[in-house]
Short mmCIF file of C-alpha atoms in Angstrom, two decimals:
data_model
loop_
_atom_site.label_atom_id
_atom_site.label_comp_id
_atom_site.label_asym_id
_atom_site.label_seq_id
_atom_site.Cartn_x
_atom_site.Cartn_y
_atom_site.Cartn_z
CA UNK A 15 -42.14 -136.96 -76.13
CA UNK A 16 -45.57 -135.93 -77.03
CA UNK A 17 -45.03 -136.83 -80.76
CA UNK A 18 -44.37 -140.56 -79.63
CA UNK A 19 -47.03 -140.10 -77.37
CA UNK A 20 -49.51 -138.95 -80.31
CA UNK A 21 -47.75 -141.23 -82.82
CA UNK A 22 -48.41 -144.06 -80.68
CA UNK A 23 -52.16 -143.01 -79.56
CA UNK A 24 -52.75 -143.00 -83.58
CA UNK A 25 -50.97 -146.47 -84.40
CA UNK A 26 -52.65 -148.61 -81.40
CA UNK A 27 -55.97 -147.00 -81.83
CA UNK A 28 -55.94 -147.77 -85.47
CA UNK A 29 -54.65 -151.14 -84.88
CA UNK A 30 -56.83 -152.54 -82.19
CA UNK A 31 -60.00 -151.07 -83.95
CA UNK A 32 -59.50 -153.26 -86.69
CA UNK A 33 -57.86 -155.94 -84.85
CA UNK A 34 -60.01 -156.28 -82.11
CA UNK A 35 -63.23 -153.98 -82.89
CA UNK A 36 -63.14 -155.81 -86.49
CA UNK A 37 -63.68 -152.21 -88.12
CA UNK A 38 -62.83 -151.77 -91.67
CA UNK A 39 -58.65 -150.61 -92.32
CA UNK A 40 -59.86 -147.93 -93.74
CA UNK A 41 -62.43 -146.29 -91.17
CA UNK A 42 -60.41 -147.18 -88.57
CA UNK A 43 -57.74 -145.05 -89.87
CA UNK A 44 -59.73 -142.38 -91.06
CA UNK A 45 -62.10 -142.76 -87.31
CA UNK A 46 -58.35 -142.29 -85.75
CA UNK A 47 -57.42 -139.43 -87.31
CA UNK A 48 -60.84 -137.51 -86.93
CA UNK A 49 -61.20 -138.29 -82.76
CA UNK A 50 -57.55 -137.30 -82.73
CA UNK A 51 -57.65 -133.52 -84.11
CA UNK A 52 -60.03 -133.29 -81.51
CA UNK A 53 -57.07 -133.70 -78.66
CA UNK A 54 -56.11 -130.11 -77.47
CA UNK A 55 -52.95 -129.85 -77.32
CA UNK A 56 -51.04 -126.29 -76.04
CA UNK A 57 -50.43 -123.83 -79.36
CA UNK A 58 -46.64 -124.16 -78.95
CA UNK A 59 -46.84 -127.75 -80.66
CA UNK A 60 -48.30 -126.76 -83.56
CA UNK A 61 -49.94 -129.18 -85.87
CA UNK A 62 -47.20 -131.67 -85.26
CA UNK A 63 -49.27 -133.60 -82.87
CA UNK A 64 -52.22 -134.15 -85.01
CA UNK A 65 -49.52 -135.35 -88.27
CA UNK A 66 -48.32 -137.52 -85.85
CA UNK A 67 -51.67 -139.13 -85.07
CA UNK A 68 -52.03 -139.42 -88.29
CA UNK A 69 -48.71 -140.97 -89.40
CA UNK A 70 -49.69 -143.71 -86.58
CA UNK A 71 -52.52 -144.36 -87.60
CA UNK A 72 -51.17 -144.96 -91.24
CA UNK A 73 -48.42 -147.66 -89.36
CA UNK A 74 -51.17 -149.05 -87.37
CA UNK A 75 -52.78 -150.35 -90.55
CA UNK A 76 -50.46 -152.89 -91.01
CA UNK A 77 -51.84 -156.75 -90.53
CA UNK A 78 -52.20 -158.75 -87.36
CA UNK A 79 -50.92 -161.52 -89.01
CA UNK A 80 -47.30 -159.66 -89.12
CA UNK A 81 -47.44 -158.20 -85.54
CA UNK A 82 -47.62 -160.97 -83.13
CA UNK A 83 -47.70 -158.52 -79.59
CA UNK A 84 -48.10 -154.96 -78.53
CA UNK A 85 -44.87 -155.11 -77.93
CA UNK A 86 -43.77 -155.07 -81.46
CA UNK A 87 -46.64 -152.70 -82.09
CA UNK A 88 -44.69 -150.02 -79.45
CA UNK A 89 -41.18 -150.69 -81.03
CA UNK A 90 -43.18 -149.87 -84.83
CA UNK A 91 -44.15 -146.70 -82.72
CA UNK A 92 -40.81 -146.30 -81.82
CA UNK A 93 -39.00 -146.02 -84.74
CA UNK A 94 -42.40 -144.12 -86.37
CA UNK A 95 -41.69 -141.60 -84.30
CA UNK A 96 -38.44 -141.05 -84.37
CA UNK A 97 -38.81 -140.86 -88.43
CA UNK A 98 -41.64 -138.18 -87.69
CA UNK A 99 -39.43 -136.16 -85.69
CA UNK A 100 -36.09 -136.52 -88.04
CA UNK A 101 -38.09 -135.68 -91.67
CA UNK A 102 -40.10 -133.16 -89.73
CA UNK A 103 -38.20 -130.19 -91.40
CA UNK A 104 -36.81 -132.35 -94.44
CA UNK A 105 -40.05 -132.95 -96.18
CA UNK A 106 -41.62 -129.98 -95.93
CA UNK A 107 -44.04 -129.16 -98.59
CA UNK A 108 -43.95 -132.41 -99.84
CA UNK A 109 -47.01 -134.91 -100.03
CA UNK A 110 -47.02 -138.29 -99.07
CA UNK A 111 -44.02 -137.84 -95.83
CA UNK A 112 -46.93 -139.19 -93.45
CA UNK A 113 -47.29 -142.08 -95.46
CA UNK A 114 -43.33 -142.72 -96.06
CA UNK A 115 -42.95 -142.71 -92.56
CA UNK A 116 -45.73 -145.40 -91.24
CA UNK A 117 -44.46 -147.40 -94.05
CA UNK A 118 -40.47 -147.01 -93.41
CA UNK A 119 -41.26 -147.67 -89.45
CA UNK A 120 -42.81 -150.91 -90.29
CA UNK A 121 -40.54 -151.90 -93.31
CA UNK A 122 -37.89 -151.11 -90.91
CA UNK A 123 -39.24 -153.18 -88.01
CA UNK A 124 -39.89 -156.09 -90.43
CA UNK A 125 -36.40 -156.62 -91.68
CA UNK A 126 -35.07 -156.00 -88.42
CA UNK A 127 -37.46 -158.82 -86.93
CA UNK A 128 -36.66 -160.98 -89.86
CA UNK A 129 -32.62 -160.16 -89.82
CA UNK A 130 -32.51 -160.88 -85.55
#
């Protein structure tokens, strides 16, 4: 629950501060990830929160023009998290597994809008 929570937190804020705020992709990404390792969270979580801010953020870089409502902005969240949380052990060591899965949760969402 709290990496949907975090991975969620890190896509919307990402999204609406370029959306709405008009702040470069880029900053607002990178301005995402920095306010979010300041979140405590409790020890037993580990860094997982913070990747998962970050992974958000990533899918919250996508462009307004493809996501019409927050609603499809939640189900991208959705299915970003629940990547996150089945590659958490697969990938490990590996570079670029943020990345993979901000882009597979919206690549996902996209077909799925454009199949349904």
């Amino acid at each position: 629950m709290v990496k949907f929570l975090a991975f969620s937190v890190g896509c919307f804020s990402c999204f609406l501060l370029h959306d709405q705020a008009n702040v470069a992709l880029v900053l607002s990404a990178a301005f995402t990830g920095l306010v979010g390792t300041f979140i405590p969270f409790p020890a037993r979580f580990g860094n997982h929160p913070y990747a998962a801010i970050y992974a958000g953020s990533f899918a919250g870089m996508c462009s307004s023009i493809l996501i019409n409502s927050y609603w499809e902005l939640s189900f991208i969240s959705l299915i970003g998290a629940s990547l996150y949380v089945l590659t958490m052990n697969l990938f490990a060591g590996f570079g670029g597994r943020l990345g993979s899965v901000a882009f597979a949760s919206v690549a996902l969402y996209m077909l799925a809008k454009g199949v349904f």
